[in-house]
XYZ file of C-alpha atoms in Angstrom:
397
model
C 123.169 128.141 103.296
C 126.231 130.493 103.812
C 126.809 133.067 105.794
C 126.969 135.305 103.060
C 123.583 133.822 101.098
C 121.481 134.002 104.645
C 122.676 137.952 104.904
C 121.389 137.876 100.768
C 118.081 136.863 101.960
C 117.985 138.737 105.278
C 118.529 142.420 103.183
C 115.663 140.578 100.375
C 113.467 140.013 103.019
C 113.481 143.764 104.858
C 113.397 145.593 101.233
C 110.279 143.916 100.237
C 108.441 144.718 103.575
C 109.816 148.209 103.671
C 108.761 148.453 100.247
C 105.740 146.567 100.733
C 104.059 148.649 103.282
C 103.544 152.118 103.578
C 105.626 153.686 106.350
C 103.715 155.376 109.220
C 102.926 158.995 108.550
C 104.825 160.575 110.829
C 108.286 158.975 110.545
C 110.062 161.787 108.598
C 109.408 163.925 111.911
C 109.952 161.111 114.702
C 113.250 160.660 112.163
C 114.439 164.416 113.037
C 113.372 164.515 116.368
C 115.409 161.254 117.670
C 118.502 162.709 115.377
C 118.510 165.837 117.467
C 117.969 163.958 120.287
C 120.681 160.988 119.974
C 123.430 164.423 118.861
C 122.495 166.536 121.706
C 123.503 163.573 124.278
C 126.258 162.521 122.752
C 127.937 165.751 122.745
C 127.844 165.411 126.638
C 128.981 161.269 126.499
C 125.798 160.546 127.873
C 123.992 156.849 127.506
C 121.300 156.859 125.078
C 118.476 153.805 125.611
C 115.753 153.238 123.190
C 113.150 151.981 124.700
C 110.297 150.028 123.511
C 107.108 149.690 125.040
C 103.197 148.387 124.632
C 101.651 146.269 121.795
C 101.595 146.398 118.304
C 97.983 146.355 116.799
C 97.395 144.460 113.179
C 94.917 145.874 110.878
C 92.342 143.933 108.669
C 91.176 146.943 106.564
C 92.981 149.950 104.958
C 90.349 152.305 106.455
C 90.858 150.700 109.759
C 88.000 149.574 112.245
C 88.700 145.956 113.005
C 92.382 144.706 114.113
C 93.847 142.771 116.729
C 95.478 143.380 119.692
C 97.094 142.271 122.572
C 96.727 142.619 126.211
C 100.146 144.714 127.091
C 99.311 148.280 128.539
C 103.133 149.207 127.796
C 103.819 149.055 132.165
C 107.350 147.368 131.929
C 108.339 149.571 129.427
C 106.786 152.814 130.806
C 108.596 151.592 134.411
C 111.888 150.738 132.969
C 112.218 154.377 131.199
C 111.774 155.821 135.365
C 114.337 153.670 136.531
C 116.894 154.085 133.209
C 115.837 157.762 133.418
C 117.542 157.644 137.028
C 120.147 155.632 136.474
C 121.718 158.378 134.175
C 120.524 157.280 131.283
C 118.750 159.412 128.166
C 115.476 157.906 127.386
C 113.714 157.337 123.497
C 110.592 156.227 124.389
C 108.901 153.927 121.084
C 105.676 153.238 122.951
C 102.214 152.096 121.430
C 100.001 154.802 121.512
C 97.114 155.755 124.787
C 99.471 152.691 126.263
C 101.042 154.060 129.577
C 103.702 157.145 129.844
C 106.100 157.170 132.147
C 105.352 159.181 135.244
C 101.927 159.710 134.045
C 101.595 155.500 134.525
C 101.161 156.584 137.941
C 97.801 157.827 137.408
C 96.467 157.160 134.152
C 96.507 153.093 134.939
C 95.418 153.471 139.124
C 92.048 151.140 140.024
C 91.111 154.741 140.880
C 89.826 157.950 138.866
C 91.840 159.868 138.583
C 89.863 162.890 140.120
C 90.046 161.035 142.992
C 93.617 162.780 144.108
C 91.770 166.173 143.857
C 90.035 167.289 146.289
C 88.480 170.922 146.374
C 90.204 173.659 148.832
C 89.112 173.269 152.269
C 88.748 177.400 152.722
C 85.640 177.086 150.482
C 87.772 179.412 147.425
C 86.389 176.754 144.826
C 90.229 176.114 143.685
C 90.923 172.703 143.344
C 94.304 170.756 145.161
C 95.790 167.811 145.662
C 94.506 165.505 147.928
C 96.856 165.735 151.537
C 96.921 161.937 151.140
C 98.312 161.738 148.185
C 100.636 165.083 148.028
C 104.104 163.338 148.919
C 103.905 161.015 146.163
C 102.731 163.182 143.417
C 105.150 166.038 144.155
C 108.182 163.348 143.988
C 106.783 162.098 140.394
C 105.913 165.538 139.072
C 109.499 166.262 140.555
C 111.156 163.702 138.708
C 108.939 164.454 135.359
C 109.850 168.079 135.309
C 113.583 167.187 136.124
C 113.319 165.068 132.718
C 111.769 167.658 130.846
C 114.315 170.324 131.815
C 116.962 168.201 130.976
C 114.996 167.008 127.302
C 116.100 163.421 128.591
C 112.809 162.154 127.706
C 111.507 161.367 123.689
C 108.138 160.301 123.278
C 107.769 158.813 120.246
C 104.561 156.950 119.063
C 102.928 153.585 117.150
C 100.079 151.851 116.387
C 100.947 148.834 114.034
C 102.804 146.169 113.900
C 104.245 147.859 110.576
C 104.426 151.574 112.214
C 106.464 149.711 115.055
C 109.226 148.118 112.444
C 109.879 151.581 110.368
C 109.801 153.211 113.670
C 112.522 151.107 114.772
C 114.537 150.666 111.928
C 114.761 153.918 112.073
C 115.676 154.436 115.220
C 117.681 151.881 115.677
C 119.856 153.404 112.206
C 120.432 156.771 114.033
C 121.744 154.967 117.305
C 124.553 153.386 115.089
C 127.149 156.257 115.946
C 126.323 155.561 119.746
C 128.079 152.421 119.338
C 128.624 150.475 122.862
C 126.968 153.417 124.922
C 123.651 152.329 122.747
C 121.026 150.542 124.662
C 117.998 149.360 122.617
C 115.996 147.829 125.387
C 113.248 146.059 124.111
C 110.107 145.247 125.798
C 106.830 146.420 123.094
C 104.742 142.876 122.374
C 105.312 142.871 118.665
C 102.837 141.046 116.764
C 104.285 137.771 115.344
C 101.973 137.497 112.189
C 100.362 140.572 110.226
C 97.880 140.797 106.678
C 99.521 141.830 104.163
C 97.626 145.682 102.262
C 97.036 143.595 99.168
C 94.865 141.297 100.708
C 93.582 143.681 103.133
C 89.771 144.992 102.660
C 89.959 148.389 102.131
C 86.447 149.022 103.246
C 84.911 148.101 106.852
C 84.545 144.175 107.343
C 80.722 143.655 106.750
C 79.065 141.357 109.416
C 75.766 141.016 108.304
C 74.608 140.912 104.399
C 72.170 143.405 104.355
C 74.603 145.008 101.956
C 74.214 142.218 99.631
C 71.738 143.545 97.692
C 73.379 146.219 96.731
C 77.040 144.301 95.728
C 74.035 142.142 93.601
C 73.843 145.286 91.715
C 77.291 145.991 91.190
C 77.406 142.715 89.968
C 75.398 143.535 87.639
C 76.297 146.768 86.430
C 80.351 144.766 85.990
C 78.728 142.535 83.584
C 76.921 144.653 81.676
C 79.843 146.455 81.387
C 82.240 143.899 80.465
C 84.304 144.432 83.548
C 85.832 141.754 85.967
C 83.460 141.893 88.761
C 86.187 141.127 91.237
C 87.413 144.188 90.143
C 84.435 145.845 90.994
C 83.327 144.209 94.217
C 85.133 144.534 97.078
C 86.654 141.280 98.241
C 86.158 140.130 102.387
C 87.427 137.204 102.753
C 91.224 136.931 102.123
C 91.522 133.204 102.341
C 90.673 131.139 99.994
C 90.812 127.918 100.462
C 87.861 128.433 102.869
C 84.597 127.133 102.322
C 81.705 129.653 101.061
C 80.033 129.835 104.131
C 77.145 133.321 105.163
C 79.890 136.581 105.967
C 77.159 137.135 108.483
C 78.365 133.688 110.269
C 81.967 133.524 109.538
C 85.405 135.312 109.102
C 88.341 133.745 108.118
C 91.428 135.800 107.859
C 94.781 134.799 106.521
C 98.226 136.242 108.487
C 101.774 136.154 107.051
C 103.861 135.287 109.543
C 105.685 138.656 110.781
C 109.762 138.867 109.180
C 112.609 138.352 111.816
C 114.665 141.167 111.826
C 115.934 141.244 115.744
C 118.887 140.175 113.805
C 118.763 142.296 111.214
C 119.747 145.091 114.198
C 122.624 142.915 115.059
C 124.018 142.775 111.546
C 122.982 146.725 110.035
C 121.130 148.406 112.492
C 123.014 149.318 114.976
C 125.971 147.255 115.608
C 128.021 147.261 118.343
C 125.083 148.808 120.337
C 123.880 146.404 123.664
C 120.511 144.945 122.673
C 118.618 143.099 125.066
C 115.586 141.734 124.075
C 112.140 139.828 125.430
C 110.989 136.459 125.678
C 107.412 135.822 127.650
C 105.979 132.141 127.684
C 102.998 130.957 129.503
C 104.578 127.341 129.568
C 107.773 127.471 132.752
C 108.948 123.917 131.352
C 110.540 126.340 128.203
C 110.884 129.715 129.342
C 114.569 129.053 129.942
C 114.609 127.056 126.688
C 113.555 129.140 124.007
C 115.314 132.427 125.939
C 118.554 130.413 125.050
C 116.837 129.842 120.764
C 116.360 133.402 121.056
C 119.678 134.553 121.881
C 121.058 132.118 119.523
C 118.999 133.657 116.504
C 119.269 136.575 117.122
C 122.367 137.224 118.794
C 121.703 140.153 121.198
C 123.586 140.532 124.363
C 120.832 139.678 126.628
C 117.171 138.016 126.709
C 115.178 138.583 129.218
C 112.939 135.527 129.569
C 109.924 136.064 131.710
C 106.614 134.273 132.436
C 102.738 135.080 132.762
C 101.920 134.659 135.590
C 105.310 135.411 137.611
C 106.256 138.607 135.060
C 105.980 141.303 138.615
C 108.022 138.876 140.845
C 110.761 137.359 138.531
C 112.778 137.257 135.352
C 115.657 135.463 133.923
C 118.763 136.906 132.000
C 120.277 134.804 129.589
C 123.387 135.996 128.455
C 126.357 134.447 125.974
C 128.152 131.822 127.732
C 126.993 132.908 131.367
C 124.904 131.093 134.071
C 121.521 132.032 133.649
C 120.659 134.955 136.249
C 117.170 135.093 138.216
C 116.156 138.349 139.022
C 113.718 138.060 141.700
C 111.668 140.099 144.072
C 113.169 139.531 147.897
C 111.108 137.727 150.617
C 111.106 140.289 152.479
C 109.317 142.666 149.974
C 106.150 140.189 149.489
C 103.197 139.503 151.053
C 100.972 137.459 152.653
C 100.195 134.427 150.807
C 96.941 133.556 148.633
C 96.720 130.448 151.429
C 96.984 133.119 154.361
C 99.890 131.131 155.503
C 102.690 133.184 156.761
C 104.868 130.193 156.934
C 105.216 129.787 152.957
C 105.839 133.491 152.290
C 109.100 133.080 150.275
C 108.924 129.277 150.094
C 108.940 129.807 145.977
C 112.780 130.544 146.575
C 113.263 127.595 149.273
C 111.196 125.003 146.477
C 112.693 125.786 143.612
C 115.943 127.417 144.094
C 117.975 129.463 141.332
C 117.327 127.725 138.630
C 114.076 127.039 138.486
C 110.383 129.250 137.918
C 108.600 129.921 141.335
C 105.172 128.257 141.570
C 102.735 131.245 140.990
C 100.523 128.999 143.839
C 103.229 130.090 146.444
C 103.297 133.671 145.506
C 101.276 136.610 147.538
C 97.663 137.695 146.023
C 98.171 141.257 144.249
C 101.511 142.454 143.113
C 105.176 142.544 144.825
C 105.350 146.055 147.086
C 108.226 146.738 144.987
C 108.688 146.988 141.462
C 111.044 144.691 140.139
C 112.056 146.577 137.201
C 113.632 148.471 139.789
C 115.943 145.326 140.370
C 116.291 144.517 136.212
C 117.336 147.854 135.585
C 120.589 147.995 137.455
C 121.782 144.594 136.492
C 121.072 145.070 132.774
C 123.177 148.644 133.152
C 125.693 146.704 135.012
C 126.036 144.403 132.378
C 126.041 147.094 130.034
C 129.070 149.062 131.629
C 130.939 145.988 130.704
C 130.082 145.880 127.495
C 131.265 149.773 126.657
C 134.441 148.376 128.875
C 134.871 145.369 126.945
C 134.519 147.864 123.309
C 136.881 150.290 125.151
C 139.591 147.358 125.221
C 138.693 145.725 121.502
C 140.152 149.223 120.674
C 143.577 149.986 122.202
């Protein structure tokens, strides 16, 4: 297939998907907000980054009760957004509704209840104040949050479903197109690979028992008496036609379609010229780098950040075109005791694997690192982004 044929086919797939799936209700409002946000910061020459964050749901019914989800709480995206703001970027935060948000994440995802950070004033007035042991940190976070609000540097756009996400992503990416190389897309959302097309969705909640069987039989009888096709009168809950007929109360078979891959469209059509960063999460360390390089070649992004589920808070690998792989790791000095309890094994992962292989999770300390790895990732991404901007400047000179 020639490149023109491939491009035409991709355009047809894109057109079919967005015409056959309903857009989110807030899309028009969100588009207006993003347009104004980009215009404001483009006028001042400020770099703008789109950070996608959190997981996407796959509804199984049109009036959704049941859906498929993933584990993502949006930690990577929310944390990264804060460090982008510190680096001087204006941030469009495209996030899963109710997932972690920049700044409030410090308290909404804590092991303690938020109320533990508060106490009544010791003077007996009944006034609610910040617990003294948390006051300094809370003031620091609040100050940064207020700075972002005052400068209108953070715009938060929510999504829920995979279709919501793709509509929002396309709209925002297209609005970022005029930014050219100063625009950055940092795609940290955990995007579903499969979805259920609307024409195969149940209209109502899928029933888990046969309690409604009598009612459905009455409808079938009425349809037969009125010469109506029973299929038009009765809700069909099993969308997998070749499955054996078994009682609904015992089995649910869901036949999902693959979500079209629009990641290349970002480069070819939606945001050409912008710097595009995507993530590849794996659980098998032996294929991590290979899969990251495959994604880089397939989608032509500027950077793919590979990470393993078990070590994602400790290390990532940067895969870029025509450059050696670069591992970004939490320094040994910022690690705690190992799971084994042996101080001599602190940092052994670095010594045992070198620079080009993943850390053995068995050698890592118990718990989380003493520093956020995003504080290392974002400066490294910014450095690559600046080189991208400089390269474009030379190309236009």
